[in-house]
mmCIF file of C-alpha atoms in Angstrom:
data_model
loop_
_atom_site.group_PDB
_atom_site.id
_atom_site.type_symbol
_atom_site.label_atom_id
_atom_site.label_comp_id
_atom_site.label_asym_id
_atom_site.label_seq_id
_atom_site.Cartn_x
_atom_site.Cartn_y
_atom_site.Cartn_z
ATOM 1 C CA LYS X 1 -80.510 -28.331 -196.399
ATOM 2 C CA GLY X 2 -77.329 -27.538 -198.270
ATOM 3 C CA GLY X 3 -75.656 -26.996 -194.937
ATOM 4 C CA ASP X 4 -76.984 -30.295 -193.604
ATOM 5 C CA LYS X 5 -75.877 -32.239 -196.633
ATOM 6 C CA GLY X 6 -72.461 -30.683 -196.647
ATOM 7 C CA GLY X 7 -72.091 -31.359 -192.952
ATOM 8 C CA ASP X 8 -73.215 -34.974 -193.282
ATOM 9 C CA LYS X 9 -71.013 -35.708 -196.252
ATOM 10 C CA GLY X 10 -68.015 -34.021 -194.715
ATOM 11 C CA GLY X 11 -68.604 -35.909 -191.473
ATOM 12 C CA ASP X 12 -68.910 -39.243 -193.274
ATOM 13 C CA LYS X 13 -65.782 -38.679 -195.294
ATOM 14 C CA GLY X 14 -63.849 -37.606 -192.258
ATOM 15 C CA GLY X 15 -65.035 -40.701 -190.429
ATOM 16 C CA LYS X 16 -63.931 -42.952 -193.244
ATOM 17 C CA GLY X 17 -60.573 -41.209 -193.432
ATOM 18 C CA GLY X 18 -60.089 -41.721 -189.713
ATOM 19 C CA LYS X 19 -60.955 -45.389 -190.052
ATOM 20 C CA GLY X 20 -58.483 -45.887 -192.863
ATOM 21 C CA GLY X 21 -55.728 -44.221 -190.832
ATOM 22 C CA GLY X 22 -56.456 -46.534 -187.928
ATOM 23 C CA ASP X 23 -56.188 -49.604 -190.150
ATOM 24 C CA LYS X 24 -52.816 -48.492 -191.457
ATOM 25 C CA LYS X 25 -51.474 -48.051 -187.953
ATOM 26 C CA GLU X 26 -52.643 -51.530 -187.038
ATOM 27 C CA GLU X 27 -50.909 -52.989 -190.081
ATOM 28 C CA LYS X 28 -47.619 -51.404 -189.030
ATOM 29 C CA LYS X 29 -47.891 -52.979 -185.605
ATOM 30 C CA GLU X 30 -48.375 -56.450 -187.022
ATOM 31 C CA VAL X 31 -44.641 -57.214 -187.310
ATOM 32 C CA ASP X 32 -43.721 -60.587 -185.859
ATOM 33 C CA PRO X 33 -40.482 -60.097 -183.874
ATOM 34 C CA ALA X 34 -39.711 -63.823 -184.078
ATOM 35 C CA LYS X 35 -40.002 -63.778 -187.874
ATOM 36 C CA GLU X 36 -37.883 -60.649 -188.155
ATOM 37 C CA ARG X 37 -35.209 -62.213 -185.942
ATOM 38 C CA ALA X 38 -35.263 -65.438 -187.962
ATOM 39 C CA LYS X 39 -34.831 -63.371 -191.124
ATOM 40 C CA GLN X 40 -31.881 -61.512 -189.606
ATOM 41 C CA LEU X 41 -30.335 -64.771 -188.385
ATOM 42 C CA LYS X 42 -30.416 -66.084 -191.943
ATOM 43 C CA ALA X 43 -28.493 -62.997 -193.097
ATOM 44 C CA VAL X 44 -26.053 -63.362 -190.178
ATOM 45 C CA ILE X 45 -25.248 -66.983 -191.073
ATOM 46 C CA LYS X 46 -24.886 -66.073 -194.747
ATOM 47 C CA GLU X 47 -22.399 -63.302 -193.951
ATOM 48 C CA GLY X 48 -20.478 -65.596 -191.598
ATOM 49 C CA GLY X 49 -20.221 -68.345 -194.211
ATOM 50 C CA LYS X 50 -18.966 -65.896 -196.824
ATOM 51 C CA LYS X 51 -16.488 -64.269 -194.444
ATOM 52 C CA GLY X 52 -15.139 -67.691 -193.484
ATOM 53 C CA VAL X 53 -14.301 -68.442 -197.122
ATOM 54 C CA GLU X 54 -12.618 -65.048 -197.470
ATOM 55 C CA LEU X 55 -10.549 -65.590 -194.315
ATOM 56 C CA GLU X 56 -9.530 -69.035 -195.504
ATOM 57 C CA GLY X 57 -8.440 -67.642 -198.877
ATOM 58 C CA ALA X 58 -6.525 -64.753 -197.335
ATOM 59 C CA SER X 59 -4.795 -67.164 -194.943
ATOM 60 C CA ASP X 60 -3.777 -69.455 -197.791
ATOM 61 C CA MET X 61 -2.409 -66.559 -199.831
ATOM 62 C CA GLY X 62 -0.632 -64.744 -197.018
ATOM 63 C CA GLY X 63 0.333 -67.658 -194.779
ATOM 64 C CA LEU X 64 -1.264 -65.938 -191.784
ATOM 65 C CA ASP X 65 -2.884 -67.813 -188.902
ATOM 66 C CA PHE X 66 -4.636 -64.911 -187.163
ATOM 67 C CA PHE X 67 -7.076 -62.247 -188.315
ATOM 68 C CA CYS X 68 -9.107 -59.340 -186.948
ATOM 69 C CA THR X 69 -12.212 -58.372 -188.881
ATOM 70 C CA SER X 70 -15.743 -57.040 -188.486
ATOM 71 C CA VAL X 71 -19.221 -58.023 -189.631
ATOM 72 C CA ASP X 72 -22.356 -55.951 -190.213
ATOM 73 C CA THR X 73 -25.436 -58.162 -189.902
ATOM 74 C CA PRO X 74 -25.225 -59.015 -186.146
ATOM 75 C CA ASP X 75 -25.679 -55.280 -185.457
ATOM 76 C CA GLY X 76 -24.282 -55.395 -181.928
ATOM 77 C CA ASP X 77 -26.246 -58.508 -180.878
ATOM 78 C CA MET X 78 -24.033 -61.074 -179.111
ATOM 79 C CA GLU X 79 -26.241 -64.050 -179.944
ATOM 80 C CA PHE X 80 -26.071 -63.150 -183.625
ATOM 81 C CA LEU X 81 -22.311 -62.567 -183.515
ATOM 82 C CA LYS X 82 -21.787 -66.013 -181.990
ATOM 83 C CA GLU X 83 -23.835 -67.551 -184.806
ATOM 84 C CA CYS X 84 -21.883 -65.546 -187.375
ATOM 85 C CA VAL X 85 -18.531 -66.770 -186.028
ATOM 86 C CA SER X 86 -19.849 -70.347 -185.899
ATOM 87 C CA ALA X 87 -20.761 -70.030 -189.592
ATOM 88 C CA MET X 88 -17.217 -68.819 -190.330
ATOM 89 C CA ASN X 89 -15.742 -71.821 -188.535
ATOM 90 C CA ALA X 90 -18.116 -74.413 -190.007
ATOM 91 C CA GLU X 91 -16.672 -77.247 -192.107
ATOM 92 C CA PRO X 92 -17.474 -76.548 -195.781
ATOM 93 C CA ASP X 93 -19.915 -78.945 -197.429
ATOM 94 C CA PRO X 94 -18.111 -80.344 -200.504
ATOM 95 C CA SER X 95 -21.447 -81.078 -202.201
ATOM 96 C CA ALA X 96 -22.804 -77.551 -201.716
ATOM 97 C CA GLU X 97 -23.144 -75.249 -204.709
ATOM 98 C CA GLU X 98 -21.424 -72.416 -202.869
ATOM 99 C CA ARG X 99 -18.523 -72.888 -200.463
ATOM 100 C CA LYS X 100 -19.191 -71.529 -196.967
ATOM 101 C CA GLY X 101 -17.130 -71.385 -193.772
ATOM 102 C CA GLY X 102 -13.781 -73.133 -193.650
ATOM 103 C CA ALA X 103 -12.040 -70.776 -191.198
ATOM 104 C CA GLY X 104 -12.093 -72.995 -188.115
ATOM 105 C CA HIS X 105 -8.322 -73.518 -188.276
ATOM 106 C CA ILE X 106 -7.685 -69.749 -188.117
ATOM 107 C CA GLY X 107 -7.406 -67.666 -184.940
ATOM 108 C CA LYS X 108 -9.686 -64.655 -185.189
ATOM 109 C CA MET X 109 -11.292 -61.764 -183.384
ATOM 110 C CA VAL X 110 -14.558 -60.558 -184.888
ATOM 111 C CA PHE X 111 -16.259 -57.254 -184.077
ATOM 112 C CA SER X 112 -19.817 -55.969 -184.482
ATOM 113 C CA ALA X 113 -20.836 -52.378 -183.792
ATOM 114 C CA GLY X 114 -24.443 -51.752 -182.802
ATOM 115 C CA ALA X 115 -26.229 -48.574 -181.795
ATOM 116 C CA LYS X 116 -25.452 -48.947 -178.093
ATOM 117 C CA GLN X 117 -22.363 -51.141 -177.860
ATOM 118 C CA LEU X 118 -19.441 -52.834 -179.541
ATOM 119 C CA ILE X 119 -19.300 -56.597 -179.142
ATOM 120 C CA MET X 120 -16.417 -58.979 -179.798
ATOM 121 C CA VAL X 121 -15.799 -62.709 -180.131
ATOM 122 C CA ALA X 122 -12.350 -64.323 -180.308
ATOM 123 C CA THR X 123 -11.714 -67.959 -181.231
ATOM 124 C CA VAL X 124 -8.327 -69.674 -181.297
ATOM 125 C CA PRO X 125 -7.899 -73.318 -182.380
ATOM 126 C CA ALA X 126 -6.054 -75.673 -180.037
ATOM 127 C CA ASP X 127 -2.874 -75.883 -182.136
ATOM 128 C CA LYS X 128 -2.422 -72.091 -181.994
ATOM 129 C CA GLN X 129 -3.157 -71.422 -178.329
ATOM 130 C CA SER X 130 0.540 -71.599 -177.434
ATOM 131 C CA LYS X 131 0.952 -68.429 -179.527
ATOM 132 C CA VAL X 132 -2.250 -66.579 -178.618
ATOM 133 C CA ASN X 133 -4.704 -67.208 -175.776
ATOM 134 C CA ALA X 134 -8.246 -66.041 -176.636
ATOM 135 C CA LYS X 135 -9.004 -64.986 -173.050
ATOM 136 C CA GLU X 136 -5.848 -62.839 -172.759
ATOM 137 C CA TRP X 137 -6.313 -61.406 -176.252
ATOM 138 C CA MET X 138 -9.882 -60.394 -175.429
ATOM 139 C CA ALA X 139 -8.918 -58.788 -172.113
ATOM 140 C CA HIS X 140 -6.323 -56.651 -173.904
ATOM 141 C CA VAL X 141 -8.626 -55.561 -176.738
ATOM 142 C CA ALA X 142 -11.699 -54.936 -174.554
ATOM 143 C CA ALA X 143 -9.626 -52.723 -172.243
ATOM 144 C CA SER X 144 -8.513 -50.602 -175.214
ATOM 145 C CA VAL X 145 -12.097 -49.325 -175.630
ATOM 146 C CA GLY X 146 -13.106 -49.268 -171.964
ATOM 147 C CA GLY X 147 -14.933 -52.576 -172.321
ATOM 148 C CA LYS X 148 -14.845 -55.860 -170.468
ATOM 149 C CA PRO X 149 -14.834 -59.619 -171.093
ATOM 150 C CA VAL X 150 -18.285 -61.212 -170.767
ATOM 151 C CA GLY X 151 -19.608 -64.766 -170.821
ATOM 152 C CA GLU X 152 -17.328 -67.684 -171.645
ATOM 153 C CA GLN X 153 -13.592 -67.006 -171.307
ATOM 154 C CA SER X 154 -11.007 -69.640 -172.174
ATOM 155 C CA ALA X 155 -7.888 -70.161 -174.259
ATOM 156 C CA ALA X 156 -10.164 -71.280 -177.117
ATOM 157 C CA ILE X 157 -12.970 -68.713 -177.032
ATOM 158 C CA ALA X 158 -13.726 -65.384 -175.388
ATOM 159 C CA HIS X 159 -16.412 -62.713 -175.601
ATOM 160 C CA GLY X 160 -16.302 -59.009 -174.843
ATOM 161 C CA GLU X 161 -18.401 -55.860 -174.966
ATOM 162 C CA ALA X 162 -17.961 -52.109 -174.628
ATOM 163 C CA ASP X 163 -20.833 -49.701 -174.059
ATOM 164 C CA ALA X 164 -21.255 -46.494 -176.010
ATOM 165 C CA ASP X 165 -21.009 -43.162 -174.192
ATOM 166 C CA PRO X 166 -21.888 -40.319 -176.595
ATOM 167 C CA ASP X 167 -21.169 -37.681 -173.915
ATOM 168 C CA LYS X 168 -17.565 -38.851 -173.872
ATOM 169 C CA GLY X 169 -17.355 -39.254 -177.639
ATOM 170 C CA LYS X 170 -17.529 -43.048 -177.435
ATOM 171 C CA PHE X 171 -19.440 -44.359 -180.443
ATOM 172 C CA PRO X 172 -19.417 -48.082 -181.309
ATOM 173 C CA ILE X 173 -18.422 -47.501 -184.944
ATOM 174 C CA LYS X 174 -15.351 -45.517 -183.839
ATOM 175 C CA MET X 175 -14.598 -47.893 -180.965
ATOM 176 C CA LYS X 176 -14.530 -50.730 -183.484
ATOM 177 C CA ASP X 177 -11.600 -49.126 -185.322
ATOM 178 C CA THR X 178 -9.719 -48.651 -182.048
ATOM 179 C CA ALA X 179 -10.374 -52.261 -181.030
ATOM 180 C CA LEU X 180 -9.285 -53.586 -184.439
ATOM 181 C CA ALA X 181 -6.014 -51.673 -184.128
ATOM 182 C CA ALA X 182 -5.501 -53.009 -180.591
ATOM 183 C CA GLY X 183 -6.167 -56.559 -181.785
ATOM 184 C CA ILE X 184 -3.556 -56.229 -184.521
ATOM 185 C CA ALA X 185 -1.033 -54.633 -182.148
ATOM 186 C CA TYR X 186 -1.439 -57.574 -179.764
ATOM 187 C CA LEU X 187 -0.798 -60.044 -182.603
ATOM 188 C CA LYS X 188 2.328 -58.122 -183.566
ATOM 189 C CA GLU X 189 3.590 -58.323 -179.986
ATOM 190 C CA LYS X 190 3.121 -62.086 -180.120
ATOM 191 C CA GLY X 191 4.933 -62.359 -183.447
ATOM 192 C CA CYS X 192 1.740 -63.455 -185.220
ATOM 193 C CA PHE X 193 1.506 -60.482 -187.553
ATOM 194 C CA PRO X 194 4.229 -59.254 -189.944
ATOM 195 C CA GLU X 195 6.177 -56.230 -188.744
ATOM 196 C CA GLY X 196 7.108 -53.688 -191.436
ATOM 197 C CA GLY X 197 8.254 -54.584 -194.929
ATOM 198 C CA ASP X 198 6.339 -54.450 -198.201
ATOM 199 C CA ASP X 199 3.938 -57.181 -197.085
ATOM 200 C CA ASP X 200 2.763 -55.106 -194.154
ATOM 201 C CA ASP X 201 0.748 -52.735 -196.341
ATOM 202 C CA ASP X 202 -1.232 -55.611 -197.817
ATOM 203 C CA SER X 203 -1.647 -57.278 -194.443
ATOM 204 C CA ASP X 204 -3.002 -54.125 -192.818
ATOM 205 C CA VAL X 205 -5.717 -54.075 -195.448
ATOM 206 C CA ALA X 206 -6.464 -57.741 -194.856
ATOM 207 C CA PHE X 207 -6.825 -57.241 -191.129
ATOM 208 C CA GLY X 208 -8.858 -54.066 -191.279
ATOM 209 C CA ASP X 209 -12.568 -53.340 -191.398
ATOM 210 C CA ASP X 210 -14.421 -54.677 -194.437
ATOM 211 C CA ALA X 211 -11.148 -56.386 -195.203
ATOM 212 C CA PHE X 212 -12.180 -58.809 -197.870
ATOM 213 C CA ASP X 213 -14.641 -56.918 -200.046
ATOM 214 C CA ASP X 214 -12.006 -56.563 -202.761
ATOM 215 C CA LEU X 215 -10.780 -60.130 -202.727
#
């Protein structure tokens, strides 16, 4: 009898434990991809709005019309990066509690490193296209990391991507630094970025990765 009871109880408990484990697994699966994406999009737009204000402030202080910078929340997703850049360029709402955007008048190249690729978006307003053409700028920068232009390509806006290749030591986070440097070098060639002098140290910081965290 003792054996029977022990066996029954042990069996019942084991069964219940198995059931509970199954329920937990099911709960983990119940993640709505659409909701998760909507949540990420909200973060993307928030970061873009904040970065736009920072770019606008840095431009006002330094008198610079072009910037290269990177963002985190798009995480290598082109759709998200486009939304992020749109948020940067949006006209600020004067009635809003917090200022957002305001960088539409600034030429910029924005980078996002994901797990598998580096993506890039360049926008140049009409009054600055005689100095820098977004399509040509993108072609130069994408080539620096073995990438290529993708999607829309014009004087006003251009997109690019570069795939990771771990076997060749190509990681998006490292490629981003190379691309940022290439973007700045191109601006210098065009006379749109200060060469040398005391101001150059500050400007390099302003153009680099995570440029505006300290502003």
